[in-house]
Structure formats: structure tokens, C-alpha cells
PDB file of C-alpha atoms in Angstrom:
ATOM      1  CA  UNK A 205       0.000   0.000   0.000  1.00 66.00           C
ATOM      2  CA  UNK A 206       2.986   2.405   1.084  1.00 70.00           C
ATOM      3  CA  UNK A 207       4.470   1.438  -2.132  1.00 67.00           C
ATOM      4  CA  UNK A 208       1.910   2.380  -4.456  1.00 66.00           C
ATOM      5  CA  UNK A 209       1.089   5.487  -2.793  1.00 67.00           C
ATOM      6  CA  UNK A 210       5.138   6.996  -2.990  1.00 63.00           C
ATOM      7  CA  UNK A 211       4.907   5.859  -7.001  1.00 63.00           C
ATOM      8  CA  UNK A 212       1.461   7.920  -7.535  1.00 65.00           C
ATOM      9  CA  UNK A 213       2.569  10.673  -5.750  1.00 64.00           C
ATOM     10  CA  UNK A 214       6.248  10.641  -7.922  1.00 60.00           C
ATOM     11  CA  UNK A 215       4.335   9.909 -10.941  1.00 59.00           C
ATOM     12  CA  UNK A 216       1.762  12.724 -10.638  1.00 64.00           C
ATOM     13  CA  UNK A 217       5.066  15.267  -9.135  1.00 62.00           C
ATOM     14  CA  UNK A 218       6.456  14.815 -12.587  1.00 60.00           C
ATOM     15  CA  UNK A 219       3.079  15.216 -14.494  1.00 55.00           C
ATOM     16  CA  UNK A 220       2.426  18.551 -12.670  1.00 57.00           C
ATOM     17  CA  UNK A 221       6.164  19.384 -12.982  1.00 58.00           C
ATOM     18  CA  UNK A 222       7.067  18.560 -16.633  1.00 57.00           C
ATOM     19  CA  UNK A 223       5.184  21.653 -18.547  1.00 56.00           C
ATOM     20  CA  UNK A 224       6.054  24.601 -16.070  1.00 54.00           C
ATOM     21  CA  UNK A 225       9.056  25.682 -18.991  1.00 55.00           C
ATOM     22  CA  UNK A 226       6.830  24.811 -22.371  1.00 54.00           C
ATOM     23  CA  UNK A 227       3.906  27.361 -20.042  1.00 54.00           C
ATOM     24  CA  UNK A 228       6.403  30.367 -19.058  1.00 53.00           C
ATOM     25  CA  UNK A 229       8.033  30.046 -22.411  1.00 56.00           C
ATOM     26  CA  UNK A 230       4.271  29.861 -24.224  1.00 55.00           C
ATOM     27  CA  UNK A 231       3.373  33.012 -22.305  1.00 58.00           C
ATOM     28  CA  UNK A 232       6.543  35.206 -22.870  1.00 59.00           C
ATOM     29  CA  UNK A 233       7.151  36.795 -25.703  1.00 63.00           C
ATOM     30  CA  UNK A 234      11.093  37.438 -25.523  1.00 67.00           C
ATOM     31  CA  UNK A 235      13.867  36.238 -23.128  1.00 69.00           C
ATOM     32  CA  UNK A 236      13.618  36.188 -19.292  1.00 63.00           C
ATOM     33  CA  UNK A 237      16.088  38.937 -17.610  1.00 61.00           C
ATOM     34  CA  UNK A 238      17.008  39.778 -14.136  1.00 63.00           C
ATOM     35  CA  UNK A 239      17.243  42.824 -12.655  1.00 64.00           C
ATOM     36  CA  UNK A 240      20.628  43.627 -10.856  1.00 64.00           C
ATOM     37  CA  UNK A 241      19.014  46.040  -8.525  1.00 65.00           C
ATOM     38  CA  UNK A 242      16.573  43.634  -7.165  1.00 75.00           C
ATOM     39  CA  UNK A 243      17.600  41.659  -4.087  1.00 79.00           C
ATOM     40  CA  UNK A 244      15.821  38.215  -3.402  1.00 83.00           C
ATOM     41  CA  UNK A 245      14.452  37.230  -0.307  1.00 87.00           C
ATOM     42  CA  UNK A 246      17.274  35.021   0.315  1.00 89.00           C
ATOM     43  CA  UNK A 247      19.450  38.124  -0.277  1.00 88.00           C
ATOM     44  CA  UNK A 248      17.437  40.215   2.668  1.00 89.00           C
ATOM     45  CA  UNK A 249      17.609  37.472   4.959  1.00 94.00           C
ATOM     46  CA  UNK A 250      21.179  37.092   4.486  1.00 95.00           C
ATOM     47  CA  UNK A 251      21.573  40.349   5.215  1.00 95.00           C
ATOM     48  CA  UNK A 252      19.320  40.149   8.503  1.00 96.00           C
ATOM     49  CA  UNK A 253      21.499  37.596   9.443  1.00 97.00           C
ATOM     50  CA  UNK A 254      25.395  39.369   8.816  1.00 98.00           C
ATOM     51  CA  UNK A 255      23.857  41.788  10.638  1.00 98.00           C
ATOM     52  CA  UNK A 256      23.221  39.975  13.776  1.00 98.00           C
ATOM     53  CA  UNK A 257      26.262  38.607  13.385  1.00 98.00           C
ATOM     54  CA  UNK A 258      28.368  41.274  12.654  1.00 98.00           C
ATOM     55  CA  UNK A 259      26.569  43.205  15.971  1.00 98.00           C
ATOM     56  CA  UNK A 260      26.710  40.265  18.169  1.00 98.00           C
ATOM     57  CA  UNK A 261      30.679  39.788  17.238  1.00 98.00           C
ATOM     58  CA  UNK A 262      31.434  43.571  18.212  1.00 98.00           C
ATOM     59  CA  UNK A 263      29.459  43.987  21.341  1.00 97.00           C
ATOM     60  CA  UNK A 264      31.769  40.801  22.642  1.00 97.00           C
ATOM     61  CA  UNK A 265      34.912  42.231  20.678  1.00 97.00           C
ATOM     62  CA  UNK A 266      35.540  44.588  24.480  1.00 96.00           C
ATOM     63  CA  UNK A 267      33.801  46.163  27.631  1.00 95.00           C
ATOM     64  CA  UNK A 268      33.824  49.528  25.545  1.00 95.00           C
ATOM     65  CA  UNK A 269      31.921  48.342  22.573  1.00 97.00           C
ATOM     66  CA  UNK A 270      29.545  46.751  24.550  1.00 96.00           C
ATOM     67  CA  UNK A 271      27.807  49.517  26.364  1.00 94.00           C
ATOM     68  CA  UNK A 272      28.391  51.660  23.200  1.00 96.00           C
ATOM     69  CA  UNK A 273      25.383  52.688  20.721  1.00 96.00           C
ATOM     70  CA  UNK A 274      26.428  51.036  17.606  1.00 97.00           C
ATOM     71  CA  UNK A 275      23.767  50.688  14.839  1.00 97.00           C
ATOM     72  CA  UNK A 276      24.807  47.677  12.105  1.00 98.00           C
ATOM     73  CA  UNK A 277      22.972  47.909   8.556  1.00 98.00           C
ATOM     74  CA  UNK A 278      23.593  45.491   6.002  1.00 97.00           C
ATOM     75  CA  UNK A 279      22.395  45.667   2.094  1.00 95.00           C
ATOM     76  CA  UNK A 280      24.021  43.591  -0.047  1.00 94.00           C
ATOM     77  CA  UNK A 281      26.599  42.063   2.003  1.00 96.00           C
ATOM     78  CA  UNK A 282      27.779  45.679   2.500  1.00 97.00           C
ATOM     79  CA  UNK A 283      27.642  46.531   6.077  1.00 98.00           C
ATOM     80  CA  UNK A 284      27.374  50.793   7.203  1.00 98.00           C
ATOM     81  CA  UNK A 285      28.005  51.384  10.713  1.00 98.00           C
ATOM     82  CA  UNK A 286      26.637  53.911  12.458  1.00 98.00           C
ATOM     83  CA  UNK A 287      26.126  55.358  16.230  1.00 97.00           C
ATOM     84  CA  UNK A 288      28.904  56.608  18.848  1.00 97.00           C
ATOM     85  CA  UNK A 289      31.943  54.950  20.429  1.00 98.00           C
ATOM     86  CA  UNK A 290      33.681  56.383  23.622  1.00 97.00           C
ATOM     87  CA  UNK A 291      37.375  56.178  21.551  1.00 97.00           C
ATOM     88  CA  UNK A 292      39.766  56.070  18.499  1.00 98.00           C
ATOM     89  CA  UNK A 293      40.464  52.302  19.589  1.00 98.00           C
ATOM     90  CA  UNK A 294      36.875  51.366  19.598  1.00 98.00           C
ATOM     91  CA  UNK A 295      36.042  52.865  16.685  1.00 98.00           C
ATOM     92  CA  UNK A 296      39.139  50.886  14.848  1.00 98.00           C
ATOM     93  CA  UNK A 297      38.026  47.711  16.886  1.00 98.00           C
ATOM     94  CA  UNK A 298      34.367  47.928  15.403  1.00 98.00           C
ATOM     95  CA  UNK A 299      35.430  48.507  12.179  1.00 98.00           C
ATOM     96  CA  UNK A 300      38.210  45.316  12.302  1.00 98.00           C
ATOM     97  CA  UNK A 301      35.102  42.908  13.601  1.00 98.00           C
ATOM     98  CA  UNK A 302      32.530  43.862  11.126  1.00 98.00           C
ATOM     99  CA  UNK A 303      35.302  43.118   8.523  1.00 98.00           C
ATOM    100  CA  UNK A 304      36.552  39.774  10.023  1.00 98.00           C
ATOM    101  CA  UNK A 305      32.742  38.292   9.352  1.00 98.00           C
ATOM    102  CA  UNK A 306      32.444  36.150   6.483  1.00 95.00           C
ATOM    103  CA  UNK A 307      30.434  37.116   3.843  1.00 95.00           C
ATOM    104  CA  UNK A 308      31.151  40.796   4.283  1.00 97.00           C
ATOM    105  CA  UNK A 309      32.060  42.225   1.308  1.00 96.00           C
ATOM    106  CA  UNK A 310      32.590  46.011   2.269  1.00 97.00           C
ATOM    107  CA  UNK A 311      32.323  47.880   5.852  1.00 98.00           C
ATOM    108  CA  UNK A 312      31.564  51.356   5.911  1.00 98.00           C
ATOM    109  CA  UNK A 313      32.434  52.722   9.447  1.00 98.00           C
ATOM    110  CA  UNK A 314      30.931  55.791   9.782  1.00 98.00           C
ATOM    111  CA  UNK A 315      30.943  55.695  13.615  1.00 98.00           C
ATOM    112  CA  UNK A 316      31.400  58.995  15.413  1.00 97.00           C
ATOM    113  CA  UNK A 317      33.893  59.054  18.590  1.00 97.00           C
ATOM    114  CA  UNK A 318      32.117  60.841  20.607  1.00 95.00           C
ATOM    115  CA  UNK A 319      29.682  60.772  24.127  1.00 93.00           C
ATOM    116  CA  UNK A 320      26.383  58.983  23.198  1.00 90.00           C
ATOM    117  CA  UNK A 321      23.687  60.788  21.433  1.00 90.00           C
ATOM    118  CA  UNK A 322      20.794  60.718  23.404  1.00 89.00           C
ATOM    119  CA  UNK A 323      16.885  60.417  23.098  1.00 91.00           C
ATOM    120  CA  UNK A 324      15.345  63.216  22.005  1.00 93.00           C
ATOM    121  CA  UNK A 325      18.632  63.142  18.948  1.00 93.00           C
ATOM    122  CA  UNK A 326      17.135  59.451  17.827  1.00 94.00           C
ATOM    123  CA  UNK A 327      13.690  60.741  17.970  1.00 95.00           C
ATOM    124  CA  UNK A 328      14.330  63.396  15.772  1.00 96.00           C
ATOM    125  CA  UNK A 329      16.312  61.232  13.548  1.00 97.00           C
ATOM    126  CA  UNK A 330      13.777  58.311  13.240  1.00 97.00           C
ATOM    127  CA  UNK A 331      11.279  61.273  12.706  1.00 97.00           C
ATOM    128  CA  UNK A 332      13.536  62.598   9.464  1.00 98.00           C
ATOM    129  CA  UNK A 333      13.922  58.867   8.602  1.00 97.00           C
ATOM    130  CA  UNK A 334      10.416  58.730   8.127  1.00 97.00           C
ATOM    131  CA  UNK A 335       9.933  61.985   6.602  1.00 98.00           C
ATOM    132  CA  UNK A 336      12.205  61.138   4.013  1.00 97.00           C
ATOM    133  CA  UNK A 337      11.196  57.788   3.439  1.00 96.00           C
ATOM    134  CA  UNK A 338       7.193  58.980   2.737  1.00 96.00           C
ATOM    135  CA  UNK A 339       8.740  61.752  -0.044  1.00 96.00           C
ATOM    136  CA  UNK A 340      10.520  58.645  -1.835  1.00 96.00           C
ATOM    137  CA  UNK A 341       7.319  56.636  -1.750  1.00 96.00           C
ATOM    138  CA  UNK A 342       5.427  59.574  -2.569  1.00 95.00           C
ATOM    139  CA  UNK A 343       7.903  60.277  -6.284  1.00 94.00           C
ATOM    140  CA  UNK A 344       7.036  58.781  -8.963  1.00 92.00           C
ATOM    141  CA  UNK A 345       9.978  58.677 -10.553  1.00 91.00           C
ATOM    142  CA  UNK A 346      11.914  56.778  -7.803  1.00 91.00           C
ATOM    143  CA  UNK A 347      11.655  53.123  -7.169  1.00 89.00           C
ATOM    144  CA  UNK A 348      12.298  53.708  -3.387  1.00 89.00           C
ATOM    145  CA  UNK A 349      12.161  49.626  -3.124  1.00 88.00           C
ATOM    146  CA  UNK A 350      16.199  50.086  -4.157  1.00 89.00           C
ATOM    147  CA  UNK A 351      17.136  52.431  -1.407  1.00 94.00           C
ATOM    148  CA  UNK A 352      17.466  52.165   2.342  1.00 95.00           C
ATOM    149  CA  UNK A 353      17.710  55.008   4.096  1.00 97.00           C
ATOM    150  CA  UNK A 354      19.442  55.192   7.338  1.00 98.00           C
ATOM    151  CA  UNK A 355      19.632  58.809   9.627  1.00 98.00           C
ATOM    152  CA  UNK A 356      21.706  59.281  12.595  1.00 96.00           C
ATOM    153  CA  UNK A 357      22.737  62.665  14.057  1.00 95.00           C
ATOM    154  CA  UNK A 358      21.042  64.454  10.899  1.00 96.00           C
ATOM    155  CA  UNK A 359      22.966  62.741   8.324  1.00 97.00           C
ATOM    156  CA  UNK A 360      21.476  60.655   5.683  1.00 98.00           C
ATOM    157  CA  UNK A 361      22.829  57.559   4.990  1.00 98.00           C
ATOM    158  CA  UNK A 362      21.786  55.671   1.542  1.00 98.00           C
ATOM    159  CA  UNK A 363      22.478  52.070   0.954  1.00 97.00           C
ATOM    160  CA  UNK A 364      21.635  50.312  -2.231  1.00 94.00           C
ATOM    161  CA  UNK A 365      21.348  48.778  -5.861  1.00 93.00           C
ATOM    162  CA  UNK A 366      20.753  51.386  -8.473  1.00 93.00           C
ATOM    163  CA  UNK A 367      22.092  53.277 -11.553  1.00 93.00           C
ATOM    164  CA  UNK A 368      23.886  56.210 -11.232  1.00 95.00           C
ATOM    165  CA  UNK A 369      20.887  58.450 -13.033  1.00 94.00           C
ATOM    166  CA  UNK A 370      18.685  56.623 -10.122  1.00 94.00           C
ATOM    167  CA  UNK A 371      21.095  57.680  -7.295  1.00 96.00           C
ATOM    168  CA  UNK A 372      21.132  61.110  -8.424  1.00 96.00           C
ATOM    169  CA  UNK A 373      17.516  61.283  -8.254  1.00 96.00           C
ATOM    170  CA  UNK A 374      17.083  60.038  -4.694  1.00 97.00           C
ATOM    171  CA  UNK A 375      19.524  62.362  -3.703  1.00 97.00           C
ATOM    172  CA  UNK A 376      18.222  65.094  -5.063  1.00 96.00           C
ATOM    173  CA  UNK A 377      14.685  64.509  -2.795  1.00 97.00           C
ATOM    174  CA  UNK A 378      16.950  63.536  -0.022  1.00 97.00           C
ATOM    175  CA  UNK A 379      18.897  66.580   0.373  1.00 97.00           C
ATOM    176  CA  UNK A 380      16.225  69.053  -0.501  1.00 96.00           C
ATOM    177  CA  UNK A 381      14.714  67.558   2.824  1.00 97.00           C
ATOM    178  CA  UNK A 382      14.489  70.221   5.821  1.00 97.00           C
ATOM    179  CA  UNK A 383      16.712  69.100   8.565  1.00 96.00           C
ATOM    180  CA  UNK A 384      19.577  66.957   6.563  1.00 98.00           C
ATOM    181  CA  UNK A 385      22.466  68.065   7.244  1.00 97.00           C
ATOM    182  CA  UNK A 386      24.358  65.993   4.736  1.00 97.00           C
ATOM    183  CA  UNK A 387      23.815  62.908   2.350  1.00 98.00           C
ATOM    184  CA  UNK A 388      26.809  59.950   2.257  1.00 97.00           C
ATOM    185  CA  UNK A 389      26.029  57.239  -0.156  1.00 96.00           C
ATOM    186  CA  UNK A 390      26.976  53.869  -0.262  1.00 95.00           C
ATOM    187  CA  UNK A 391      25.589  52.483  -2.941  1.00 94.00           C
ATOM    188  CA  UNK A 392      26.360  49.847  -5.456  1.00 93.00           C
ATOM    189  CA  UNK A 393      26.347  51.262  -9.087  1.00 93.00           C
ATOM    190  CA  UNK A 394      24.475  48.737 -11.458  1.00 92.00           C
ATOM    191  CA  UNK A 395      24.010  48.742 -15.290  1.00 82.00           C
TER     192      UNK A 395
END
């Protein structure tokens, strides 16, 4: 009984299975491309997870960087840090442990040494986040899907996939926006 149930259900797999390419190829009418500037799921999750890693790995890496405010973003396998650090020597140590993950392709350290910024600072900043993030949605002539924006202390970060015209654009809307004080990109420049 076992038997015969495993071969229908591998017999009627490989009926179900066998006409997917004849049915995508009947209902294109040229060849299938990708787009470089879209990230799979797979890609955003392995991205959620070098970032975890990479935040986990520094807050162990010494007593400073563990009480310090240290953001970790991570598009692409390109990892922007952002926050404060209490010294020169933390700042160099954050920078050497986001690095030393695997998988990390890039590390922007854009950590400022400096006392910790506090509350009402990351209120306003999550506040110009948003802001800026409803103007992208809002233009028509950005695909804000490519972009992450990032704020801390007033400064924009951007972090993405995109052409150069397409960069230039959300940069534009980005720095037009009241209370930036200045826009750093790290983005990857696609075709």
C-alpha cells in the first residue's frame, strides 16, 4: 500500500512538474532577464542575518563596545556602521570585527567618537527617517524599493542597488529635505 502510494505521488510530481518551462516560455514573448538592482528574499535574509552577526561579534569584541550605541545595517553584504563609540580604539576595533565576518564584502564605518547621542537626537532622527522615506514613496519617478535610508545625528545615509541616473535622483529629494544636514552614499552602481 505504502508502495503504491510513494509511485502515484512521484508519478503525478512529474506530471504537474514537466510543462512549467513549455507554459512560461508559451506566455513570454522574448527572453527572461534579471534585474541587478533587485535583491531576493534570500538576499534580505542574508543580510538580517550578517547583521546579527556582525553586531553580536562587536558587542563581545571589548567592555567599551559593549555599552556603546552602535547601529549595524547590512544591504548587499555591505555593512554601514553607524552610532557613537567612547574612543579612536573602539572605533578601529568595530570597524576590524565587522570586517573579520564572512560574507562581508565592504564595511563602511561611519561611527562617530564621541559621548552617546541621546533620546530626544534618535527621535528626531527616526522622525527625518520617516519623513524622508514617505517623499521617496510619494515620487514617482523613484523606485524607493532600491534604497534604504538610514539617519543618525542628521545625516542621511543611503544604501543600495541602483544606476547612477537613479542615485542622483534620490539624492536630489533627499537633500532638498528640511533638517539633513548631509547625504553619504553607499551604494552599489548597477548597469
Amino acid at each position: 500500500m505504502r508502495y503504491l502510494f510513494v509511485c502515484g505521488f512521484l508519478l503525478s510530481a512529474c506530471l504537474l512538474t514537466s510543462g512549467c518551462v513549455t507554459i512560461v516560455d508559451a506566455t513570454t514573448s522574448g527572453p527572461i532577464h534579471t534585474d541587478p538592482g533587485k535583491r531576493s528574499l534570500g538576499d534580505k535574509w542574508d543580510d538580517g542575518q550578517i547583521s546579527t552577526i556582525v553586531a553580536v561579534n562587536i558587542r563581545k569584541a571589548s567592555d567599551e563596545l559593549a555599552s556603546a550605541h552602535i547601529n549595524v545595517h547590512t544591504f548587499n553584504q555591505v555593512v554601514l556602521l553607524t552610532g557613537e563609540v567612547p574612543s579612536k580604539a573602539a572605533y578601529e576595533q568595530a570597524g576590524k570585527t565587522a570586517r573579520a565576518v564572512s560574507r562581508v564584502r565592504q564595511v563602511y564605518n561611519e561611527l562617530q567618537v564621541r559621548q552617546d547621542s541621546g533620546f530626544f537626537a534618535r527621535t528626531g532622527d527616526n522622525f527625518l527617517e520617516m519623513k524622508i522615506g514617505t517623499k521617496l514613496i510619494a515620487n514617482r519617478d523613484i523606485d524607493s524599493s532600491r534604497v534604504k535610508v538610514i539617519v543618525e545625528d542628521q545625516t542621511v545615509y543611503l544604501m543600495g542597488m541602483m544606476t547612477m541616473v537613479q542615485a542622483e535622483r534620490i539624492t536630489d529629494v533627499v537633500s532638498r529635505t528640511s533638517g539633513v544636514r548631509k547625504v553619504v552614499r553607499a551604494i552599489e552602481y548597477v548597469e
